[in-house]
Amino acid sequence: MVESKLPPELGDLKSIEKINLSHNRITGTILTSFDNCFSLISIDISYNQLEGPLPNITACQKAPFDALRNNKDLCGRVVGLKPCPQSTQKGTGRRTSKRIIFLIVLPILGTMFLLTVVVGILILSRSHTRHVENKPLELTGNLFTIWSFDGKMVYENIIDATENFDPKYCIGVGGCGSVFRAELPNGQVVAVKKLHATDGGTLRRLKDFTNEIRALTNVRHRNIVKLYGFCTHIEHTFLVYEFLEGGNLMQLLSNDETTSKFDWSKRANMVKDMATAFSYMHQDCSPSIVHREISSKNILLDSEYQACISDFGTARLIRLDSSNWTTFVGTYGYVAPELAYTMEVNEKCDVYSFGALVLEVIMGKHPGDFISSILSAPSSTSTAYSVLLKDIVDPRLSSPSKQESKLVVLMAKLALSCIEPNPQLRPTMKQMSVQLSKEIPTQFNIFPMLEPGSGSGALKKASGLPGPW
């Protein structure tokens, strides 16, 4: 059995509020260990081998008996403890008197000295103040470069920018939090996800909060939303991200006006962006990251339609040397079917969701009915081939040209391979990324204009597949 004594360094923790030292086999007395812990409000030293009188501080004198029980020989005025011997009480009283003198006299002397210094400074700087008192405080650059040492300023700027999270600044609501748009004093715009709390003030889903921080602090990719910082304040808990003015993919596809501008070239680029990001998460991160919540609501776009993956609250870090079983999470219509009965998380779950997402990009709406018809058919391959691609592409866009048709067909073929019911037969996101990068250049711009006489026939001809495609 290893025993230890209370470290004397505890007395230096003047700002600590809570201490839990229970079940640590600590021996000896605790008379002077906590004398300088003036901010201490809660302490638990139960199940140790401590003895002697309790320190004369509020946290100890008002501690419940459960926080003191099962020690060797503690004594004091707490109900459940035996009274201390008279000699010990006198010694404690003398120490208390000295402490009171120290706490009263020293601050008074210090205050008088500081007042003298302040008055002198005010007199010397009075004339200078007249010239600068009306000059506004100017904040420039990225405020989050100073987050580490002036987090209080950034916190106050966010509270001011959102008027204490007024609903008029809210741009989205999810299962674990609401997202607000905040424009900081330097003009920088950020997205702030404020976590939902219970009536008691605790987080509803603390695990989601820590998951998102753990995942995003380990990634560096242009197609994954940037996490600037996070705050766990007594009143608010939130995360701060880069702001993407294009909104999310679901909003874009549900608006006929914005959808018409989201042409086939932009959609192909966006699909490639997502494949690249998911390939990075699965193959290049250590440990691998499985998102588990892929949906059009969690794909954000900037003004140039470049895609960024967001919302890592349910993300899972996959470790080869540990179990990766989980509870069921995900968005209906995007979740791999095997999760309903295996509950085992792996990269192939994200691959299925990616396939459903690509079909949504092609169709301009959620592909739930289309996927159900494929998966419920005796032969999913023959069912897929019996559907004319021209009958499922987004009808709000002009028919694709010959070159566009090749890419639409490629995206459809890859999407169908991703929603294969057997997860072992699905491709990896690395394979998806490589295939799309071959066909879609990095700076893929505008396709050639639609040729006269092309259209649905061009789409059918371009596929190179047998049957009605």
CSV table of C-alpha atoms in Angstrom, one decimal:
chain,number,residue,atom,x,y,z
A,1,MET,CA,0.0,0.0,0.0
A,2,VAL,CA,1.5,3.4,-1.0
A,3,GLU,CA,0.8,6.2,1.3
A,4,SER,CA,1.4,9.9,0.8
A,5,LYS,CA,1.1,13.2,2.7
A,6,LEU,CA,-0.6,16.4,1.6
A,7,PRO,CA,1.8,18.4,-0.6
A,8,PRO,CA,2.7,21.8,0.9
A,9,GLU,CA,2.2,23.3,-2.6
A,10,LEU,CA,-1.6,23.2,-2.0
A,11,GLY,CA,-1.2,26.3,0.1
A,12,ASP,CA,-0.1,28.2,-3.0
A,13,LEU,CA,-3.3,27.6,-4.9
A,14,LYS,CA,-5.0,30.8,-3.7
A,15,SER,CA,-7.6,30.8,-6.5
A,16,ILE,CA,-8.7,27.2,-6.4
A,17,GLU,CA,-12.4,26.7,-5.7
A,18,LYS,CA,-12.9,22.9,-5.5
A,19,ILE,CA,-10.6,20.1,-4.2
A,20,ASN,CA,-11.3,16.4,-4.2
A,21,LEU,CA,-8.6,14.3,-2.6
A,22,SER,CA,-10.8,11.3,-1.5
A,23,HIS,CA,-9.6,7.7,-1.7
A,24,ASN,CA,-5.9,8.6,-1.9
A,25,ARG,CA,-4.4,7.0,1.3
A,26,ILE,CA,-3.2,10.4,2.5
A,27,THR,CA,-1.7,10.5,6.0
A,28,GLY,CA,-0.7,13.1,8.5
A,29,THR,CA,-2.4,16.4,9.6
A,30,ILE,CA,-3.9,19.1,7.4
A,31,LEU,CA,-3.6,22.1,9.8
A,32,THR,CA,-1.6,24.4,7.5
A,33,SER,CA,-2.1,22.8,4.1
A,34,PHE,CA,-5.1,24.9,3.1
A,35,ASP,CA,-4.5,28.1,5.1
A,36,ASN,CA,-4.0,30.3,2.0
A,37,CYS,CA,-6.7,28.8,-0.2
A,38,PHE,CA,-9.0,31.7,0.4
A,39,SER,CA,-11.2,31.0,-2.6
A,40,LEU,CA,-11.9,27.4,-1.7
A,41,ILE,CA,-15.6,26.6,-1.5
A,42,SER,CA,-15.7,22.8,-1.7
A,43,ILE,CA,-13.4,20.1,-0.4
A,44,ASP,CA,-13.6,16.3,-0.2
A,45,ILE,CA,-10.9,14.5,1.9
A,46,SER,CA,-12.9,11.3,2.7
A,47,TYR,CA,-11.4,7.8,2.8
A,48,ASN,CA,-7.9,8.8,3.8
A,49,GLN,CA,-5.7,8.4,6.9
A,50,LEU,CA,-5.8,12.1,8.0
A,51,GLU,CA,-5.8,13.2,11.6
A,52,GLY,CA,-5.8,16.3,13.8
A,53,PRO,CA,-8.1,19.4,13.7
A,54,LEU,CA,-9.7,20.7,10.5
A,55,PRO,CA,-8.3,24.0,9.2
A,56,ASN,CA,-10.3,27.0,10.2
A,57,ILE,CA,-11.5,27.9,6.7
A,58,THR,CA,-15.1,28.0,5.6
A,59,ALA,CA,-14.8,25.1,3.1
A,60,CYS,CA,-13.7,22.7,5.9
A,61,GLN,CA,-15.8,24.0,8.7
A,62,LYS,CA,-19.0,23.9,6.6
A,63,ALA,CA,-18.1,20.7,4.7
A,64,PRO,CA,-20.7,17.8,4.9
A,65,PHE,CA,-19.7,14.8,7.0
A,66,ASP,CA,-19.6,12.6,3.8
A,67,ALA,CA,-16.7,14.8,2.6
A,68,LEU,CA,-14.7,14.0,5.8
A,69,ARG,CA,-15.7,10.5,6.7
A,70,ASN,CA,-13.4,7.4,7.0
A,71,ASN,CA,-10.3,9.2,8.2
A,72,LYS,CA,-7.9,8.1,11.0
A,73,ASP,CA,-8.5,10.7,13.7
A,74,LEU,CA,-10.0,14.0,12.4
A,75,CYS,CA,-11.5,16.3,14.9
A,76,GLY,CA,-13.5,19.6,14.7
A,77,ARG,CA,-16.9,21.3,15.0
A,78,VAL,CA,-18.5,19.5,12.1
A,79,VAL,CA,-21.4,17.2,13.0
A,80,GLY,CA,-20.1,13.6,13.0
A,81,LEU,CA,-16.5,14.5,14.1
A,82,LYS,CA,-15.3,14.4,17.7
A,83,PRO,CA,-14.3,17.7,19.3
A,84,CYS,CA,-10.6,18.6,19.3
A,85,PRO,CA,-8.6,18.6,22.6
A,86,GLN,CA,-8.5,22.0,24.3
A,87,SER,CA,-4.8,22.5,23.7
A,88,THR,CA,-5.2,22.0,20.0
A,89,GLN,CA,-8.1,24.5,19.9
A,90,LYS,CA,-5.9,27.1,21.6
A,91,GLY,CA,-3.1,26.5,19.1
A,92,THR,CA,-5.6,26.8,16.3
A,93,GLY,CA,-7.0,30.0,17.8
A,94,ARG,CA,-3.6,31.6,18.0
A,95,ARG,CA,-3.0,30.8,14.4
A,96,THR,CA,-6.4,32.2,13.5
A,97,SER,CA,-5.7,35.4,15.3
A,98,LYS,CA,-2.4,35.9,13.5
A,99,ARG,CA,-4.1,35.1,10.3
A,100,ILE,CA,-6.8,37.8,11.0
A,101,ILE,CA,-4.2,40.4,11.8
A,102,PHE,CA,-2.3,39.5,8.6
A,103,LEU,CA,-5.5,39.7,6.5
A,104,ILE,CA,-6.6,43.0,7.9
A,105,VAL,CA,-3.5,45.1,8.6
A,106,LEU,CA,-1.5,44.2,5.4
A,107,PRO,CA,-4.3,45.1,3.0
A,108,ILE,CA,-4.9,48.4,4.7
A,109,LEU,CA,-1.2,49.3,4.4
A,110,GLY,CA,-1.1,48.1,0.8
A,111,THR,CA,-4.2,50.1,0.0
A,112,MET,CA,-2.8,53.3,1.4
A,113,PHE,CA,0.4,52.9,-0.6
A,114,LEU,CA,-1.5,52.2,-3.8
A,115,LEU,CA,-3.7,55.3,-3.3
A,116,THR,CA,-0.6,57.4,-2.9
A,117,VAL,CA,0.8,56.0,-6.1
A,118,VAL,CA,-2.5,56.4,-8.0
A,119,VAL,CA,-3.0,60.0,-7.0
A,120,GLY,CA,0.5,60.9,-8.1
A,121,ILE,CA,0.0,59.2,-11.4
A,122,LEU,CA,-3.3,61.0,-12.0
A,123,ILE,CA,-1.7,64.4,-11.3
A,124,LEU,CA,1.2,63.7,-13.6
A,125,SER,CA,-0.9,62.3,-16.5
A,126,ARG,CA,-3.8,64.8,-16.2
A,127,SER,CA,-2.7,67.0,-19.1
A,128,HIS,CA,-1.9,64.0,-21.3
A,129,THR,CA,-5.3,62.5,-20.7
A,130,ARG,CA,-7.1,65.5,-22.1
A,131,HIS,CA,-5.5,64.8,-25.5
A,132,VAL,CA,-6.2,61.0,-25.7
A,133,GLU,CA,-9.4,60.5,-23.7
A,134,ASN,CA,-11.6,60.7,-26.8
A,135,LYS,CA,-9.5,58.4,-28.9
A,136,PRO,CA,-11.4,55.1,-29.5
A,137,LEU,CA,-9.8,51.7,-28.9
A,138,GLU,CA,-8.9,50.2,-32.3
A,139,LEU,CA,-8.6,46.5,-32.7
A,140,THR,CA,-7.0,45.2,-35.8
A,141,GLY,CA,-6.0,41.8,-37.1
A,142,ASN,CA,-7.3,38.4,-36.1
A,143,LEU,CA,-8.4,38.6,-32.5
A,144,PHE,CA,-7.9,34.9,-32.0
A,145,THR,CA,-4.2,35.2,-32.3
A,146,ILE,CA,-4.4,36.7,-28.8
A,147,TRP,CA,-7.0,34.3,-27.5
A,148,SER,CA,-4.4,32.5,-25.4
A,149,PHE,CA,-3.6,35.4,-23.2
A,150,ASP,CA,-6.6,37.7,-23.5
A,151,GLY,CA,-9.5,35.3,-23.7
A,152,LYS,CA,-11.6,37.6,-21.5
A,153,MET,CA,-11.6,40.3,-24.1
A,154,VAL,CA,-12.6,37.9,-26.9
A,155,TYR,CA,-15.4,36.5,-24.7
A,156,GLU,CA,-16.7,40.0,-24.0
A,157,ASN,CA,-16.5,40.9,-27.7
A,158,ILE,CA,-18.6,37.9,-28.6
A,159,ILE,CA,-21.2,38.6,-25.9
A,160,ASP,CA,-21.5,42.3,-27.1
A,161,ALA,CA,-21.6,41.3,-30.8
A,162,THR,CA,-24.5,38.9,-30.2
A,163,GLU,CA,-26.2,41.1,-27.6
A,164,ASN,CA,-25.9,38.2,-25.1
A,165,PHE,CA,-27.0,35.7,-27.7
A,166,ASP,CA,-30.1,37.5,-28.9
A,167,PRO,CA,-32.2,35.2,-31.2
A,168,LYS,CA,-32.0,37.8,-34.0
A,169,TYR,CA,-28.3,36.7,-34.5
A,170,CYS,CA,-29.2,33.0,-34.6
A,171,ILE,CA,-28.5,31.4,-38.0
A,172,GLY,CA,-29.1,27.8,-37.1
A,173,VAL,CA,-30.3,25.4,-34.4
A,174,GLY,CA,-29.1,21.8,-33.9
A,175,GLY,CA,-29.5,19.0,-31.5
A,176,CYS,CA,-26.7,20.2,-29.1
A,177,GLY,CA,-26.6,24.0,-29.7
A,178,SER,CA,-27.6,27.1,-31.6
A,179,VAL,CA,-25.3,28.9,-34.0
A,180,PHE,CA,-25.0,32.7,-34.0
A,181,ARG,CA,-23.3,35.1,-36.3
A,182,ALA,CA,-21.0,37.5,-34.5
A,183,GLU,CA,-19.2,40.5,-36.0
A,184,LEU,CA,-16.3,41.5,-33.8
A,185,PRO,CA,-15.0,45.1,-33.3
A,186,ASN,CA,-12.2,44.6,-35.9
A,187,GLY,CA,-14.8,43.6,-38.5
A,188,GLN,CA,-14.0,39.9,-38.3
A,189,VAL,CA,-17.1,37.7,-38.6
A,190,VAL,CA,-17.2,34.4,-36.8
A,191,ALA,CA,-19.8,31.6,-36.2
A,192,VAL,CA,-20.5,30.9,-32.5
A,193,LYS,CA,-22.1,27.6,-31.5
A,194,LYS,CA,-23.7,28.0,-28.1
A,195,LEU,CA,-24.3,24.7,-26.4
A,196,HIS,CA,-27.7,23.9,-24.9
A,197,ALA,CA,-27.8,23.7,-21.1
A,198,THR,CA,-30.2,22.2,-18.7
A,199,ASP,CA,-32.2,24.2,-16.1
A,200,GLY,CA,-29.3,23.6,-13.7
A,201,GLY,CA,-26.8,25.2,-16.0
A,202,THR,CA,-24.9,22.0,-16.9
A,203,LEU,CA,-24.4,21.0,-20.5
A,204,ARG,CA,-26.9,18.6,-22.0
A,205,ARG,CA,-24.3,16.8,-24.1
A,206,LEU,CA,-20.8,17.5,-22.6
A,207,LYS,CA,-19.4,14.6,-24.6
A,208,ASP,CA,-20.4,16.3,-27.8
A,209,PHE,CA,-18.5,19.4,-26.7
A,210,THR,CA,-15.3,17.6,-25.9
A,211,ASN,CA,-15.6,15.4,-29.0
A,212,GLU,CA,-15.7,18.5,-31.3
A,213,ILE,CA,-12.7,20.1,-29.6
A,214,ARG,CA,-10.7,16.9,-29.7
A,215,ALA,CA,-11.5,16.3,-33.3
A,216,LEU,CA,-11.0,19.8,-34.7
A,217,THR,CA,-7.8,20.6,-32.8
A,218,ASN,CA,-6.1,17.7,-34.5
A,219,VAL,CA,-7.1,18.5,-38.1
A,220,ARG,CA,-5.7,21.0,-40.6
A,221,HIS,CA,-7.6,20.9,-43.9
A,222,ARG,CA,-9.0,23.6,-46.1
A,223,ASN,CA,-12.3,21.7,-46.5
A,224,ILE,CA,-12.8,21.2,-42.7
A,225,VAL,CA,-14.3,24.1,-40.8
A,226,LYS,CA,-11.7,25.9,-38.6
A,227,LEU,CA,-12.1,26.0,-34.8
A,228,TYR,CA,-10.8,29.3,-33.5
A,229,GLY,CA,-11.4,28.7,-29.8
A,230,PHE,CA,-13.9,27.6,-27.1
A,231,CYS,CA,-15.2,28.9,-23.8
A,232,THR,CA,-16.6,27.2,-20.7
A,233,HIS,CA,-18.0,30.2,-18.8
A,234,ILE,CA,-20.3,29.9,-15.8
A,235,GLU,CA,-23.1,31.4,-17.9
A,236,HIS,CA,-22.3,30.3,-21.5
A,237,THR,CA,-20.4,27.4,-23.1
A,238,PHE,CA,-19.6,27.9,-26.8
A,239,LEU,CA,-17.3,27.1,-29.6
A,240,VAL,CA,-16.0,29.7,-32.1
A,241,TYR,CA,-15.5,28.8,-35.8
A,242,GLU,CA,-14.8,30.5,-39.1
A,243,PHE,CA,-17.9,32.0,-40.7
A,244,LEU,CA,-18.9,30.7,-44.1
A,245,GLU,CA,-21.3,33.1,-45.8
A,246,GLY,CA,-22.8,30.5,-48.2
A,247,GLY,CA,-24.7,28.7,-45.5
A,248,ASN,CA,-25.2,25.0,-45.5
A,249,LEU,CA,-25.9,22.7,-48.5
A,250,MET,CA,-29.5,21.8,-47.3
A,251,GLN,CA,-30.5,25.5,-47.3
A,252,LEU,CA,-28.9,26.0,-50.7
A,253,LEU,CA,-30.7,23.1,-52.4
A,254,SER,CA,-34.1,24.0,-50.8
A,255,ASN,CA,-34.0,27.5,-52.4
A,256,ASP,CA,-34.9,27.6,-56.1
A,257,GLU,CA,-33.2,30.9,-56.6
A,258,THR,CA,-29.9,29.9,-55.1
A,259,THR,CA,-30.0,26.4,-56.6
A,260,SER,CA,-30.1,27.8,-60.1
A,261,LYS,CA,-26.7,29.3,-59.5
A,262,PHE,CA,-25.3,26.1,-58.1
A,263,ASP,CA,-24.5,24.6,-61.5
A,264,TRP,CA,-23.0,21.3,-62.4
A,265,SER,CA,-19.4,22.6,-62.3
A,266,LYS,CA,-19.8,23.9,-58.8
A,267,ARG,CA,-21.5,20.7,-57.7
A,268,ALA,CA,-18.7,18.5,-59.1
A,269,ASN,CA,-16.1,20.7,-57.3
A,270,MET,CA,-18.0,20.5,-54.1
A,271,VAL,CA,-18.2,16.7,-54.2
A,272,LYS,CA,-14.5,16.5,-54.8
A,273,ASP,CA,-13.9,18.8,-51.9
A,274,MET,CA,-15.9,16.6,-49.6
A,275,ALA,CA,-14.2,13.4,-50.8
A,276,THR,CA,-10.8,15.0,-50.2
A,277,ALA,CA,-11.7,16.0,-46.7
A,278,PHE,CA,-13.2,12.7,-45.7
A,279,SER,CA,-10.1,10.9,-47.2
A,280,TYR,CA,-7.9,13.1,-45.0
A,281,MET,CA,-9.9,12.3,-41.9
A,282,HIS,CA,-9.9,8.5,-42.5
A,283,GLN,CA,-6.4,8.0,-43.9
A,284,ASP,CA,-4.2,10.9,-42.8
A,285,CYS,CA,-5.3,11.6,-39.3
A,286,SER,CA,-3.9,9.5,-36.4
A,287,PRO,CA,-6.1,8.2,-34.9
A,288,SER,CA,-8.6,8.2,-37.8
A,289,ILE,CA,-11.7,10.4,-37.4
A,290,VAL,CA,-15.2,9.0,-38.3
A,291,HIS,CA,-17.7,11.8,-38.6
A,292,ARG,CA,-20.9,9.8,-38.1
A,293,GLU,CA,-23.2,12.8,-38.8
A,294,ILE,CA,-22.7,13.5,-42.5
A,295,SER,CA,-25.7,15.3,-43.9
A,296,SER,CA,-26.4,18.3,-46.2
A,297,LYS,CA,-27.0,20.3,-43.0
A,298,ASN,CA,-23.4,19.8,-41.9
A,299,ILE,CA,-21.8,20.8,-45.2
A,300,LEU,CA,-21.0,24.5,-45.2
A,301,LEU,CA,-20.2,26.6,-48.3
A,302,ASP,CA,-18.3,29.9,-48.8
A,303,SER,CA,-19.2,32.5,-51.4
A,304,GLU,CA,-17.3,30.5,-54.0
A,305,TYR,CA,-19.2,27.3,-53.2
A,306,GLN,CA,-16.1,25.7,-51.7
A,307,ALA,CA,-17.3,23.1,-49.2
A,308,CYS,CA,-16.3,22.7,-45.5
A,309,ILE,CA,-17.3,19.8,-43.3
A,310,SER,CA,-18.7,20.9,-39.9
A,311,ASP,CA,-20.4,19.6,-36.7
A,312,PHE,CA,-18.0,17.1,-35.2
A,313,GLY,CA,-20.0,16.7,-32.0
A,314,THR,CA,-20.6,13.0,-32.7
A,315,ALA,CA,-17.3,12.3,-34.3
A,316,ARG,CA,-15.4,9.3,-33.2
A,317,LEU,CA,-11.6,8.8,-33.0
A,318,ILE,CA,-11.0,5.3,-34.3
A,319,ARG,CA,-8.1,3.5,-32.5
A,320,LEU,CA,-7.0,0.1,-33.7
A,321,ASP,CA,-6.2,-1.2,-30.2
A,322,SER,CA,-9.6,-0.5,-28.7
A,323,SER,CA,-13.3,-1.2,-29.1
A,324,ASN,CA,-15.2,1.1,-31.5
A,325,TRP,CA,-18.8,0.2,-30.6
A,326,THR,CA,-21.2,3.0,-30.0
A,327,THR,CA,-24.8,4.0,-29.5
A,328,PHE,CA,-26.8,4.8,-32.5
A,329,VAL,CA,-26.4,8.4,-33.9
A,330,GLY,CA,-26.8,10.0,-37.2
A,331,THR,CA,-29.4,11.7,-39.5
A,332,TYR,CA,-32.2,9.7,-40.9
A,333,GLY,CA,-31.6,8.9,-44.6
A,334,TYR,CA,-27.8,9.2,-44.3
A,335,VAL,CA,-27.0,6.4,-41.8
A,336,ALA,CA,-25.5,3.2,-43.0
A,337,PRO,CA,-28.0,0.3,-42.6
A,338,GLU,CA,-25.6,-2.0,-40.7
A,339,LEU,CA,-25.5,0.5,-37.8
A,340,ALA,CA,-29.1,-0.5,-36.9
A,341,TYR,CA,-27.9,-3.9,-35.8
A,342,THR,CA,-24.1,-3.9,-35.3
A,343,MET,CA,-23.5,-0.5,-33.7
A,344,GLU,CA,-19.8,-0.8,-34.8
A,345,VAL,CA,-18.3,2.5,-36.0
A,346,ASN,CA,-15.8,2.4,-38.8
A,347,GLU,CA,-14.9,4.5,-41.9
A,348,LYS,CA,-17.4,2.6,-44.1
A,349,CYS,CA,-20.3,4.2,-42.2
A,350,ASP,CA,-19.1,7.6,-43.5
A,351,VAL,CA,-18.7,6.2,-47.0
A,352,TYR,CA,-22.4,5.3,-47.1
A,353,SER,CA,-23.4,8.7,-45.8
A,354,PHE,CA,-21.1,10.3,-48.4
A,355,GLY,CA,-22.9,8.3,-51.2
A,356,ALA,CA,-26.3,9.5,-50.0
A,357,LEU,CA,-25.0,13.1,-49.9
A,358,VAL,CA,-23.6,12.9,-53.5
A,359,LEU,CA,-27.0,11.6,-54.7
A,360,GLU,CA,-28.6,14.6,-53.0
A,361,VAL,CA,-26.3,16.9,-54.8
A,362,ILE,CA,-27.2,15.3,-58.2
A,363,MET,CA,-30.9,15.1,-57.5
A,364,GLY,CA,-31.3,18.5,-55.7
A,365,LYS,CA,-33.3,16.8,-52.9
A,366,HIS,CA,-32.9,14.1,-50.4
A,367,PRO,CA,-32.6,10.7,-52.2
A,368,GLY,CA,-34.4,8.7,-49.5
A,369,ASP,CA,-37.1,7.2,-51.8
A,370,PHE,CA,-34.5,6.5,-54.6
A,371,ILE,CA,-32.2,4.7,-52.1
A,372,SER,CA,-35.0,2.7,-50.6
A,373,SER,CA,-36.2,1.5,-54.1
A,374,ILE,CA,-32.6,0.3,-54.8
A,375,LEU,CA,-31.9,-1.4,-51.5
A,376,SER,CA,-35.3,-3.1,-51.4
A,377,ALA,CA,-35.0,-4.6,-54.9
A,378,PRO,CA,-33.8,-8.2,-55.4
A,379,SER,CA,-30.9,-6.9,-57.5
A,380,SER,CA,-29.9,-3.4,-56.5
A,381,THR,CA,-27.6,-3.1,-59.5
A,382,SER,CA,-30.3,-3.9,-62.1
A,383,THR,CA,-32.7,-1.5,-60.4
A,384,ALA,CA,-30.2,1.3,-60.5
A,385,TYR,CA,-29.5,0.6,-64.2
A,386,SER,CA,-33.2,0.6,-65.0
A,387,VAL,CA,-33.5,4.3,-64.0
A,388,LEU,CA,-32.6,6.9,-66.6
A,389,LEU,CA,-30.2,9.3,-65.0
A,390,LYS,CA,-31.9,12.2,-66.8
A,391,ASP,CA,-35.0,11.3,-64.7
A,392,ILE,CA,-33.3,11.9,-61.4
A,393,VAL,CA,-31.0,14.9,-62.0
A,394,ASP,CA,-32.0,18.2,-60.5
A,395,PRO,CA,-34.7,19.5,-62.9
A,396,ARG,CA,-34.0,23.1,-61.9
A,397,LEU,CA,-30.7,23.1,-63.9
A,398,SER,CA,-30.3,23.0,-67.6
A,399,SER,CA,-29.5,19.6,-69.1
A,400,PRO,CA,-25.8,18.9,-68.7
A,401,SER,CA,-23.5,19.2,-71.8
A,402,LYS,CA,-21.4,16.2,-73.0
A,403,GLN,CA,-18.5,17.0,-70.7
A,404,GLU,CA,-20.8,17.8,-67.8
A,405,SER,CA,-22.6,14.5,-68.4
A,406,LYS,CA,-19.5,12.5,-68.0
A,407,LEU,CA,-18.9,14.0,-64.6
A,408,VAL,CA,-22.5,13.6,-63.5
A,409,VAL,CA,-22.4,9.9,-64.5
A,410,LEU,CA,-19.1,9.5,-62.7
A,411,MET,CA,-20.6,11.0,-59.5
A,412,ALA,CA,-23.6,8.8,-59.8
A,413,LYS,CA,-21.6,5.6,-60.3
A,414,LEU,CA,-19.4,6.5,-57.3
A,415,ALA,CA,-22.4,7.3,-55.1
A,416,LEU,CA,-24.1,4.0,-56.0
A,417,SER,CA,-20.9,2.1,-55.0
A,418,CYS,CA,-20.9,3.9,-51.7
A,419,ILE,CA,-24.4,2.9,-50.7
A,420,GLU,CA,-23.7,-0.8,-51.3
A,421,PRO,CA,-25.5,-2.7,-48.5
A,422,ASN,CA,-22.5,-4.8,-47.8
A,423,PRO,CA,-19.9,-2.4,-46.1
A,424,GLN,CA,-17.0,-4.6,-47.2
A,425,LEU,CA,-17.9,-3.9,-50.9
A,426,ARG,CA,-17.9,-0.2,-50.5
A,427,PRO,CA,-14.8,1.8,-51.7
A,428,THR,CA,-12.7,3.8,-49.4
A,429,MET,CA,-12.8,7.6,-49.3
A,430,LYS,CA,-9.2,7.6,-50.5
A,431,GLN,CA,-10.4,5.8,-53.7
A,432,MET,CA,-13.2,8.3,-54.1
A,433,SER,CA,-10.9,11.2,-53.8
A,434,VAL,CA,-8.3,9.8,-56.2
A,435,GLN,CA,-11.0,9.0,-58.8
A,436,LEU,CA,-12.7,12.5,-58.6
A,437,SER,CA,-9.3,14.3,-58.6
A,438,LYS,CA,-8.4,12.6,-61.9
A,439,GLU,CA,-11.6,13.7,-63.6
A,440,ILE,CA,-12.0,17.1,-61.9
A,441,PRO,CA,-8.9,19.4,-62.1
A,442,THR,CA,-8.0,21.4,-59.0
A,443,GLN,CA,-9.0,24.7,-60.7
A,444,PHE,CA,-12.0,23.2,-62.5
A,445,ASN,CA,-13.9,26.1,-63.8
A,446,ILE,CA,-16.8,26.4,-66.2
A,447,PHE,CA,-17.8,23.6,-68.5
A,448,PRO,CA,-18.2,24.3,-72.2
A,449,MET,CA,-21.6,25.7,-73.0
A,450,LEU,CA,-24.4,23.3,-73.8
A,451,GLU,CA,-24.1,22.2,-77.4
A,452,PRO,CA,-27.1,22.5,-79.7
A,453,GLY,CA,-28.9,19.2,-79.8
A,454,SER,CA,-27.3,17.9,-76.7
A,455,GLY,CA,-29.1,17.4,-73.4
A,456,SER,CA,-30.6,14.2,-72.0
A,457,GLY,CA,-29.4,12.2,-75.0
A,458,ALA,CA,-25.9,13.4,-74.4
A,459,LEU,CA,-26.1,12.3,-70.8
A,460,LYS,CA,-27.2,8.8,-71.9
A,461,LYS,CA,-24.5,8.5,-74.6
A,462,ALA,CA,-21.7,9.8,-72.3
A,463,SER,CA,-22.1,7.1,-69.7
A,464,GLY,CA,-20.4,4.3,-71.6
A,465,LEU,CA,-22.7,1.9,-69.8
A,466,PRO,CA,-25.1,-0.7,-71.2
A,467,GLY,CA,-28.8,-0.3,-70.9
A,468,PRO,CA,-30.9,2.9,-70.5
A,469,TRP,CA,-28.2,5.0,-69.0
